[in-house]
Amino acid sequence: MAVAPSGYPPQVDSSKEFIKRQLDPEDELIEVGVAIIGGGTAGLACANRLLQLLGEDPETMERLGEVPVAVVEKAKTCGGHNLSGAVMRPGPLEELFPDLTREQWREEGFAFGEVKKEAVYLTPTAKRSVRIPTPPPFKNHGNEVVSVSALARYQQQQAEEGGAYILTETAATQLIVENGVVLGVRSGDKGRGKDGEELGNFEPGTDMKAHATVLAEGCWGHLTGAAIREFELAEGREPQVWELGVKEVWKVPKPLDRLIHTMGPWPLKISSKYGQVGGTWIYPMKNEKTGEDQVSIGFVVELEYADATTSAHDLLQTFKTHPLVREILEGGERIAWGAKALPGGGYWSMPKLSMPGALLVGDSGGMVDTMALKGVHHCIKSGMIAAETIYAALRRGSNDFSSYDEAIQESSVGKELWQVRNARQPLQKGLILGGPLSGIQQVTNGKLPGRASWHRNDTTPMFVGDTKDGYVKPDGKYTFDKLSSVFISGNATRDDAPNHIRVRRNVPREVAETWVWMCPAGVYEIPDDAPAEGNVDVTVNYTNCVQCGAITAKGGRLTPPEGGDGPLYQIT
Ligand SMILES: Cc1cc2nc3c(=O)[nH]c(=O)nc-3n(C[C@H](O)[C@H](O)[C@H](O)COP(=O)(O)OP(=O)(O)OC[C@H]3O[C@@H](n4cnc5c(N)ncnc54)[C@H](O)[C@@H]3O)c2cc1C
Ligand code: SF4
């Protein structure tokens, strides 16, 4: 019998556990002007823009106290937990740093060349590929290939030079809400053992009080989820849906001359029974710093699928054996790996973006066009608009940021997402049934009326199918197992850290298999002697976790581990 992961939710009481109802006494807390939670592209764009505005207004800067802008980032350094394809629409970054040329982006090491040629293929089988005319969402001429991990490091440096206080290795674990207003966040404790006991190096978390709090946690982060519930921000919206991407960067002997996307169906199954929709990218990267020719290659799959044995990691490994890809990687070497989920619901799934004292930017607000796989430019733009909204409010002495929602609607973010608002939903019925309808929505640029609905990924009934039978065996040269992939992600989670993954431990085999195959880091295991049917116990090797976030979409909950734990991405 097919069972859905939503029937086995973990025990989480977000209102009690993740919302703190009272600030600590003044002498025990840190006071800052604006607290930005998440030092990714969106959060740092907000910091960068805010510091530009404050730099020209010393009076307001001074009113914000000793720390006008603080960025809280759980990774070892900004960029450490950031991953994207990424081919970026350049406009918002040019607007954010108007004096920086695209040549300088490349010299700084976060950009790798302008797209001049591109190709889209269908891969009907493991051997064949058919080039097709480039569909509108895949047109990338003039866009730039970037690494968001490297971009975040550059943005961190700019923010620090502008006067920001960047707290890396610090996870924000609670949102502080008093009388219906967000007053800041609390950071997580450090130095706890497996059972939560205090170790010798124990340091308790601290309250950070702020005039404004910006949630820039990436795809529906921990505090974002709590805020959405607390302030009913998703009321009347479609549910959020998710996709999972696994990426590698390869050093290659010869440059790739074009940007490539493939739309399957191989190695996914075309029958709608499997519920699989996904695709791949291969982007050329000329690394000006090292002089190397590199490529970014990745597989993205919607977390809507029904076959529990769907594994983005194994699909990518298998995809690399296709002659189209093998020729590009031949003689090359894998230099980076990582995985991350992204919000796929688009316009109708975006929550309300402001609440008293706080607002949402980037993926936290669901600002991604997954038809085109584009979110980086929206993250930057939304971060900038958030900064401008906060700055205007601070000058008025107000913490009412409600004008932000309208400003986003009227900006390129709202307009672009509106055009594709109904394009992706038909694909929840599968490629064959949903493809033509999705195509009509794309070519009409959103002119057809109506609101297409989404259903939650965790309500899909799962079955243990045969997608797994098509996966290649790792050869350690071109194809790899999950553990060697996690190894090169730089993951450095302490062996005796407390568990940060909330899942039920005894669940039907279909649900357990879903987690085992889905997790790109090999966190979940079913013991060999578990029964073939019925409920099984799941082992959770949480120290392998690369914090991709996918488990939150399929029946579990990722909470922030101790600050500094997790991967240390450099060029993803
Ligand atoms: C596989 C994949 C491929 C993609 N390809 C493209 C592409 O080619 N082009 C494109 O434009 N877009 C692409 N996107 C989308 C794009 O990458 C995202 O929209 C964008 O990078 C999100 O940026 P962000 O700053 O909102 O979130 P993130 O980059 O996720 O940053 C959030 C940051 O917050 C930190 N954080 C989270 N919670 C906490 C907490 N509680 N305390 C402290 N720190 C916290 C995280 O560690 C992280 O550094 C892709 C996304 C994925 C996953
Ligand atoms: S355990 Fe970690 S790496 Fe695995 S799916 Fe969950 S969030 Fe991703």
XYZ file of C-alpha atoms and ligand atoms in Angstrom:
633
model
C 0.000 0.000 0.000
C 1.366 3.426 -0.941
C 1.907 5.815 1.979
C 2.711 9.521 2.025
C 5.467 10.992 4.242
C 2.987 13.610 5.512
C 1.344 10.847 7.557
C 4.505 10.557 9.680
C 5.428 14.090 10.735
C 8.248 14.656 13.222
C 7.449 16.103 16.627
C 7.952 19.837 16.199
C 6.118 22.644 17.971
C 7.423 25.615 16.065
C 5.550 28.196 18.159
C 6.960 26.882 21.455
C 10.409 25.801 20.356
C 11.437 28.347 17.738
C 9.748 31.523 18.995
C 11.104 33.196 22.142
C 8.493 35.371 23.813
C 10.709 37.683 25.850
C 14.055 39.371 25.405
C 16.756 38.719 27.991
C 17.656 41.652 30.288
C 19.532 44.532 28.564
C 22.898 43.620 30.113
C 22.730 40.061 28.751
C 21.956 40.791 25.120
C 23.641 42.240 22.026
C 21.970 45.255 20.483
C 22.314 45.903 16.753
C 20.651 48.174 14.214
C 19.588 45.653 11.560
C 20.014 41.897 12.046
C 20.292 39.940 8.803
C 19.875 36.193 9.274
C 21.751 34.368 6.537
C 24.921 35.503 4.797
C 23.991 34.226 1.333
C 23.482 36.269 -1.815
C 20.184 37.800 -0.648
C 21.179 38.643 2.929
C 24.499 40.115 1.880
C 22.895 42.144 -0.936
C 20.667 43.623 1.766
C 23.727 44.372 3.934
C 25.670 45.817 0.981
C 22.829 48.146 -0.074
C 22.003 49.207 3.487
C 25.624 50.145 4.127
C 25.724 52.154 0.898
C 22.684 54.135 2.095
C 23.949 54.523 5.661
C 27.398 55.507 4.375
C 25.811 58.636 2.932
C 23.749 59.348 6.042
C 26.031 59.397 9.118
C 23.214 60.643 11.342
C 21.007 57.574 10.779
C 24.090 55.329 10.933
C 24.939 56.749 14.348
C 21.403 56.301 15.629
C 21.752 52.581 14.933
C 24.477 52.264 17.554
C 27.837 50.550 17.606
C 26.719 47.731 15.301
C 24.481 49.260 12.625
C 24.326 46.085 10.516
C 24.961 42.508 11.683
C 24.879 39.402 9.499
C 24.400 36.031 11.219
C 25.694 33.079 9.178
C 25.838 29.470 10.352
C 28.609 28.377 7.944
C 32.302 28.718 8.807
C 32.444 31.626 6.385
C 29.902 33.325 4.131
C 29.588 31.169 1.019
C 30.266 27.963 2.938
C 26.653 26.793 2.672
C 25.730 28.369 -0.664
C 25.230 26.447 -3.879
C 23.608 27.244 -7.196
C 23.967 26.366 -10.908
C 24.575 29.188 -11.644
C 23.854 31.233 -14.684
C 22.729 34.640 -13.512
C 20.812 37.511 -15.079
C 23.338 40.292 -14.498
C 21.106 43.374 -13.994
C 20.651 43.425 -10.199
C 24.330 42.724 -9.440
C 25.348 45.520 -11.834
C 22.904 47.770 -10.002
C 24.275 46.762 -6.587
C 27.928 47.364 -7.496
C 27.711 49.938 -10.320
C 31.459 50.616 -10.368
C 32.423 46.985 -10.845
C 32.721 45.739 -14.449
C 31.989 42.182 -15.518
C 35.717 41.721 -16.215
C 36.300 42.668 -12.571
C 33.676 40.122 -11.438
C 35.830 37.474 -13.143
C 39.088 38.821 -11.679
C 37.484 38.701 -8.223
C 36.850 34.994 -8.842
C 33.054 34.783 -8.566
C 32.180 35.040 -12.284
C 33.324 32.781 -15.093
C 32.201 34.224 -18.409
C 29.315 35.580 -20.416
C 27.011 33.138 -22.177
C 27.516 33.471 -25.936
C 26.342 30.047 -27.164
C 23.788 27.644 -25.764
C 22.085 24.366 -26.591
C 19.165 22.375 -25.201
C 18.873 18.607 -25.674
C 16.427 15.833 -25.049
C 18.049 12.611 -23.885
C 15.615 9.854 -24.957
C 18.025 7.083 -23.940
C 21.341 6.482 -22.195
C 23.116 6.842 -25.554
C 21.065 9.264 -27.642
C 20.645 13.023 -27.492
C 18.521 15.243 -29.724
C 19.120 18.971 -29.920
C 15.901 21.039 -29.847
C 15.240 24.752 -30.421
C 15.938 26.626 -27.193
C 12.634 27.030 -25.254
C 12.074 30.598 -23.948
C 12.985 29.896 -20.268
C 16.340 28.441 -21.321
C 17.491 31.490 -23.306
C 20.590 32.714 -21.507
C 22.459 34.743 -24.075
C 24.267 37.593 -22.282
C 23.861 36.087 -18.799
C 26.898 35.330 -16.623
C 28.065 32.034 -15.124
C 28.805 32.591 -11.421
C 29.481 30.725 -8.193
C 27.179 31.951 -5.401
C 29.599 30.563 -2.846
C 32.425 32.739 -4.217
C 30.026 35.669 -4.721
C 28.985 35.525 -1.061
C 32.639 35.715 -0.018
C 33.072 38.826 -2.170
C 29.881 40.362 -0.767
C 31.041 39.553 2.785
C 34.291 41.426 2.168
C 32.372 44.431 0.782
C 29.989 44.388 3.746
C 32.853 44.247 6.230
C 34.579 47.150 4.530
C 31.298 49.085 4.789
C 31.142 48.494 8.545
C 29.037 45.316 8.934
C 29.600 42.939 11.809
C 29.560 39.430 10.317
C 29.001 36.660 12.820
C 29.953 33.443 11.061
C 29.729 30.001 12.721
C 26.551 31.266 14.388
C 23.112 29.729 13.884
C 20.012 31.764 14.715
C 17.728 29.269 16.416
C 14.831 31.349 17.787
C 12.892 34.354 16.579
C 12.165 36.810 19.382
C 8.571 38.051 19.212
C 7.072 40.291 21.894
C 3.514 41.624 21.600
C 3.286 40.664 17.938
C 6.522 42.389 16.905
C 9.800 40.715 15.888
C 12.517 42.130 18.138
C 15.466 40.038 16.954
C 16.804 36.499 17.181
C 18.560 34.203 19.592
C 21.685 32.349 18.557
C 22.114 28.649 19.283
C 24.214 27.194 22.092
C 27.644 25.839 21.229
C 29.500 22.955 22.785
C 26.678 20.562 23.586
C 27.156 16.797 23.391
C 25.105 14.094 21.674
C 22.417 14.091 24.370
C 22.343 17.843 24.766
C 24.714 17.822 27.754
C 27.092 20.771 28.246
C 30.667 19.941 27.235
C 33.806 21.664 28.553
C 33.714 24.297 25.777
C 29.993 25.075 26.255
C 28.874 28.597 25.305
C 25.193 29.540 25.692
C 23.403 31.393 22.883
C 22.691 35.123 23.072
C 19.698 37.323 22.289
C 20.322 39.820 19.498
C 17.936 42.759 19.663
C 17.403 44.687 16.415
C 15.322 47.550 15.036
C 14.763 45.397 11.951
C 15.271 41.681 11.318
C 15.781 40.357 7.799
C 15.217 36.629 7.266
C 17.551 35.611 4.438
C 17.887 31.937 5.341
C 17.493 30.450 1.867
C 14.803 27.993 0.909
C 12.204 28.248 3.677
C 14.649 28.319 6.533
C 14.151 27.488 10.147
C 13.081 30.884 11.497
C 11.311 31.725 8.254
C 9.067 28.686 8.747
C 8.359 29.758 12.335
C 7.606 33.349 11.228
C 5.289 32.154 8.457
C 3.249 30.203 11.038
C 3.378 32.851 13.735
C 2.233 35.689 11.459
C 0.103 33.515 9.119
C 2.113 34.767 6.169
C 1.088 31.880 3.901
C -2.640 32.411 4.447
C -4.477 32.227 1.109
C -1.315 31.249 -0.814
C -0.491 27.994 -2.564
C 1.702 25.595 -0.567
C 5.419 25.834 -1.221
C 6.938 22.986 -3.258
C 10.602 22.089 -3.540
C 13.260 20.819 -5.874
C 16.602 19.255 -5.052
C 19.776 19.880 -7.014
C 23.090 18.057 -6.831
C 26.071 19.797 -8.378
C 29.687 19.065 -9.220
C 32.464 21.286 -10.533
C 34.991 19.646 -12.830
C 38.375 20.778 -14.038
C 38.419 19.826 -17.740
C 41.237 19.624 -20.304
C 39.405 21.560 -23.021
C 37.014 24.496 -22.714
C 33.302 23.891 -23.202
C 32.098 26.360 -25.833
C 28.406 26.529 -24.867
C 25.920 26.393 -22.055
C 23.933 23.138 -22.060
C 20.578 22.151 -20.575
C 18.986 18.733 -20.971
C 15.317 18.003 -20.377
C 15.333 14.193 -20.133
C 13.445 12.014 -20.000
C 16.440 9.691 -19.414
C 17.616 8.934 -16.734
C 14.196 9.705 -15.229
C 11.144 7.609 -16.066
C 8.614 9.144 -18.411
C 5.551 7.289 -17.047
C 3.452 9.622 -14.873
C 3.241 6.851 -12.247
C 6.784 7.800 -11.164
C 5.901 11.502 -10.886
C 9.431 12.468 -11.920
C 10.245 15.838 -13.448
C 13.786 17.102 -13.653
C 16.608 18.245 -15.840
C 20.289 19.015 -15.962
C 22.729 21.800 -16.649
C 26.323 21.950 -17.854
C 27.843 25.424 -17.681
C 31.320 26.421 -18.924
C 33.537 28.184 -16.364
C 36.766 29.928 -17.295
C 38.501 30.485 -13.969
C 40.512 33.705 -14.382
C 42.204 33.211 -11.007
C 43.612 29.737 -11.730
C 43.540 29.860 -15.534
C 41.701 26.507 -15.498
C 38.860 25.454 -17.739
C 36.069 24.161 -15.539
C 32.447 23.106 -15.900
C 29.542 23.178 -13.499
C 27.278 20.153 -13.941
C 24.137 19.371 -12.030
C 20.856 17.486 -11.822
C 17.656 19.009 -10.451
C 14.613 16.944 -9.593
C 11.227 18.092 -8.295
C 10.520 16.600 -4.880
C 7.046 15.714 -6.111
C 8.065 12.259 -7.334
C 6.380 9.022 -6.188
C 9.128 6.435 -6.700
C 10.953 6.284 -3.365
C 14.164 5.220 -5.121
C 14.562 8.581 -6.884
C 17.993 9.922 -5.943
C 19.291 13.207 -7.355
C 22.838 12.129 -6.439
C 22.641 8.852 -8.356
C 20.791 10.454 -11.248
C 23.670 12.895 -11.678
C 26.249 10.086 -11.524
C 24.280 8.157 -14.149
C 23.803 11.224 -16.344
C 27.585 11.686 -16.490
C 27.889 8.382 -18.369
C 25.840 9.706 -21.313
C 28.138 10.209 -24.352
C 27.080 13.890 -24.563
C 28.460 14.482 -21.073
C 31.273 11.972 -21.003
C 32.945 13.715 -23.921
C 32.983 16.997 -21.947
C 34.376 15.429 -18.749
C 36.856 13.038 -20.439
C 40.329 13.469 -18.912
C 38.948 15.847 -16.278
C 38.804 15.793 -12.498
C 35.974 16.473 -10.040
C 36.985 19.363 -7.774
C 33.764 20.172 -5.914
C 30.418 18.621 -4.984
C 27.365 19.836 -3.127
C 23.582 19.646 -2.866
C 20.803 22.066 -2.073
C 17.030 22.372 -2.298
C 15.247 25.342 -3.802
C 11.676 26.590 -3.556
C 9.763 25.777 -6.741
C 6.280 27.167 -6.212
C 6.973 30.623 -7.635
C 4.522 33.512 -7.529
C 1.456 31.875 -5.940
C 3.518 30.167 -3.225
C 5.288 33.312 -2.080
C 4.240 34.148 1.482
C 3.473 37.672 2.585
C 6.954 39.135 2.803
C 6.667 41.537 5.722
C 5.573 41.350 9.344
C 5.958 43.833 12.199
C 9.709 44.257 12.728
C 10.885 41.853 10.033
C 10.860 40.868 6.394
C 11.790 38.007 4.073
C 14.257 38.179 1.176
C 15.450 35.782 -1.563
C 14.653 32.082 -1.298
C 13.195 32.637 2.185
C 10.431 34.481 0.354
C 10.289 31.833 -2.416
C 11.518 34.216 -5.133
C 12.675 31.671 -7.717
C 11.539 31.092 -11.282
C 12.088 27.343 -11.543
C 10.997 27.209 -15.199
C 14.191 29.093 -15.989
C 16.058 27.954 -12.850
C 16.695 31.576 -11.912
C 16.763 33.010 -8.421
C 20.132 34.673 -7.894
C 19.149 37.983 -9.502
C 15.839 38.022 -7.589
C 17.729 37.419 -4.339
C 19.973 40.392 -4.993
C 17.122 42.644 -6.055
C 14.921 41.682 -3.100
C 17.834 42.230 -0.704
C 18.310 45.713 -2.144
C 14.605 46.565 -1.942
C 14.515 45.303 1.658
C 17.471 47.564 2.502
C 15.777 50.569 0.928
C 12.507 49.835 2.767
C 14.260 49.457 6.115
C 16.356 52.579 5.590
C 13.258 54.664 4.791
C 11.449 53.270 7.868
C 14.422 53.867 10.178
C 14.583 57.482 9.081
C 10.907 57.800 10.033
C 11.627 56.051 13.336
C 9.236 53.245 12.357
C 9.380 49.447 12.221
C 6.522 49.185 9.737
C 7.987 47.531 6.641
C 4.665 46.693 4.984
C 5.477 48.762 1.868
C 8.050 46.082 1.008
C 5.414 43.661 -0.355
C 4.184 46.197 -2.869
C 7.708 47.296 -3.768
C 8.574 43.654 -4.612
C 5.385 43.280 -6.690
C 6.255 46.358 -8.700
C 9.898 45.443 -9.184
C 11.465 43.096 -11.739
C 11.054 40.316 -9.126
C 7.255 40.548 -8.996
C 6.872 41.191 -12.725
C 9.063 38.298 -13.874
C 7.543 35.822 -11.416
C 4.013 36.889 -12.429
C 4.713 36.000 -16.069
C 5.538 32.373 -15.217
C 3.101 32.025 -12.304
C 1.143 29.144 -13.863
C 3.850 27.570 -16.024
C 5.266 24.960 -13.705
C 2.189 23.581 -11.967
C 0.963 21.483 -14.961
C 4.191 19.449 -14.676
C 2.958 18.028 -11.345
C 0.822 15.798 -13.629
C 3.996 14.523 -15.341
C 5.865 15.566 -18.485
C 3.477 13.969 -21.000
C 0.223 15.283 -19.526
C 1.526 18.575 -18.189
C 4.201 19.484 -20.760
C 1.911 20.981 -23.465
C -0.063 23.096 -20.969
C 3.150 24.326 -19.407
C 4.404 25.236 -22.905
C 1.259 27.316 -23.624
C 1.723 29.200 -20.361
C 5.328 29.955 -21.272
C 4.759 31.215 -24.811
C 1.849 33.432 -23.740
C 4.059 35.069 -21.088
C 1.450 34.712 -18.380
C -1.354 36.401 -20.360
C -3.791 33.538 -19.686
C -5.834 34.260 -16.548
C -6.310 32.002 -13.519
C -4.390 30.583 -10.636
C -2.939 27.096 -11.017
C -2.712 25.209 -7.749
C 0.091 23.187 -6.171
C -0.133 20.291 -3.771
C 2.425 19.621 -1.075
C 5.343 17.344 -1.938
C 4.991 15.335 1.267
C 1.415 14.288 0.430
C 2.491 12.240 -2.616
C 1.952 8.527 -1.858
C 5.308 6.755 -2.266
C 6.083 3.307 -3.699
C 9.406 1.476 -3.868
C 9.975 1.388 -7.625
C 12.744 0.501 -10.035
C 14.376 3.868 -10.816
C 17.292 2.597 -8.724
C 17.914 -0.253 -11.179
C 19.141 2.262 -13.757
C 21.824 3.851 -11.538
C 25.484 3.288 -12.438
C 27.958 1.758 -9.999
C 30.535 4.335 -8.893
C 33.954 3.946 -10.548
C 35.716 6.533 -8.337
C 36.898 8.463 -11.416
C 33.830 9.772 -13.220
C 31.107 8.480 -10.927
C 31.089 8.506 -7.135
C 29.216 7.235 -4.107
C 27.514 9.570 -1.655
C 30.157 9.345 1.056
C 33.057 10.327 -1.186
C 30.914 13.219 -2.410
C 30.256 14.415 1.158
C 33.982 14.130 1.855
C 34.888 16.711 -0.801
C 32.166 19.104 0.380
C 34.477 19.995 3.279
C 31.843 18.812 5.777
C 33.253 19.188 9.273
C 30.423 18.346 11.663
C 31.653 17.138 15.056
C 31.058 13.434 15.649
C 29.545 14.156 19.062
C 27.288 17.053 17.966
C 23.592 16.911 18.932
C 21.207 15.634 16.249
C 19.666 18.486 14.234
C 17.431 16.332 12.010
C 13.866 15.746 13.184
C 12.339 12.611 11.683
C 10.259 9.767 13.029
C 12.506 6.755 13.589
C 9.899 4.042 12.988
C 8.057 4.513 9.707
C 6.658 2.438 6.821
C 9.381 1.102 4.529
C 8.171 3.332 1.651
C 8.838 6.460 3.711
C 12.183 5.198 5.008
C 13.321 4.258 1.483
C 12.304 7.730 0.283
C 14.663 9.322 2.808
C 17.495 6.866 2.153
C 17.475 7.481 -1.612
C 16.640 11.180 -1.513
C 19.338 12.284 0.908
C 22.390 13.182 -1.206
C 24.650 12.811 1.827
C 23.723 9.259 2.845
C 22.339 10.312 6.226
C 19.524 7.738 6.474
C 19.997 3.962 6.606
C 17.666 1.009 6.992
C 19.315 -1.864 8.892
C 19.900 -5.023 6.805
C 17.719 -7.115 9.107
C 14.696 -4.765 8.878
C 11.443 -6.415 7.674
C 10.762 -6.243 3.908
C 7.310 -4.771 4.528
C 5.589 -2.769 7.224
C 7.401 -0.423 9.579
C 11.196 -0.254 9.797
C 13.599 1.619 12.092
C 15.678 4.326 10.432
C 19.260 5.102 11.443
C 20.150 8.802 11.114
C 23.871 9.533 10.535
C 23.255 13.247 10.982
C 26.917 14.274 11.017
C 27.029 13.595 7.247
C 24.266 16.148 6.603
C 25.144 18.916 4.123
C 22.028 20.891 5.102
C 20.433 20.718 1.655
C 16.972 21.088 3.226
C 15.230 18.398 1.153
C 14.083 16.409 4.185
C 11.764 19.278 5.197
C 9.852 18.767 1.931
C 9.446 15.012 2.295
C 8.282 14.422 5.831
C 11.040 15.556 8.203
C 12.519 18.784 9.465
C 16.009 20.243 9.176
C 16.871 22.517 12.088
C 20.126 24.511 12.249
C 22.997 22.501 13.690
C 25.674 24.125 15.818
C 27.218 27.138 14.067
C 30.236 26.154 11.960
C 28.995 22.607 11.261
C 28.218 21.360 7.766
C 29.942 21.808 4.426
C 32.483 24.422 3.459
C 31.691 25.074 -0.183
C 34.202 27.147 -2.134
C 33.077 27.292 -5.740
C 29.557 25.817 -5.863
C 20.761 23.327 -7.531
C 20.385 24.767 -7.763
C 20.646 25.351 -8.992
C 20.286 26.679 -9.196
N 20.636 27.274 -10.375
C 20.395 28.592 -10.544
C 20.897 29.277 -11.692
O 21.550 28.693 -12.552
N 20.624 30.606 -11.802
C 19.927 31.286 -10.848
O 19.725 32.500 -10.998
N 19.452 30.667 -9.750
C 19.680 29.347 -9.565
N 19.257 28.720 -8.420
C 18.520 29.501 -7.411
C 19.488 30.348 -6.586
O 20.651 29.630 -6.330
C 18.871 30.775 -5.285
O 17.677 31.458 -5.563
C 19.792 31.680 -4.470
O 21.117 31.259 -4.481
C 19.302 31.759 -3.045
O 20.035 32.718 -2.330
P 19.610 33.123 -0.837
O 20.634 34.083 -0.381
O 18.188 33.481 -0.771
O 19.728 31.750 -0.031
P 20.995 30.869 0.309
O 22.008 30.936 -0.757
O 20.459 29.542 0.667
O 21.616 31.563 1.592
C 21.025 31.445 2.845
C 22.112 31.549 3.889
O 21.533 31.613 5.172
C 22.254 30.799 6.066
N 21.297 30.427 7.118
C 20.113 29.793 6.935
N 19.469 29.681 8.098
C 20.256 30.253 9.032
C 20.109 30.440 10.431
N 19.007 30.069 11.073
N 21.134 31.033 11.093
C 22.252 31.446 10.443
N 22.421 31.298 9.109
C 21.422 30.723 8.414
C 22.714 29.647 5.208
O 23.824 28.997 5.780
C 23.047 30.349 3.904
O 24.364 30.805 3.860
C 19.618 27.405 -8.186
C 19.391 26.806 -6.931
C 19.771 25.507 -6.729
C 19.571 24.893 -5.367
S 19.735 14.896 6.097
Fe 20.691 16.819 5.466
S 21.670 16.369 3.509
Fe 20.192 14.721 3.905
S 18.291 15.333 2.897
Fe 18.173 16.055 5.012
S 18.958 18.134 4.927
Fe 19.636 17.147 3.026
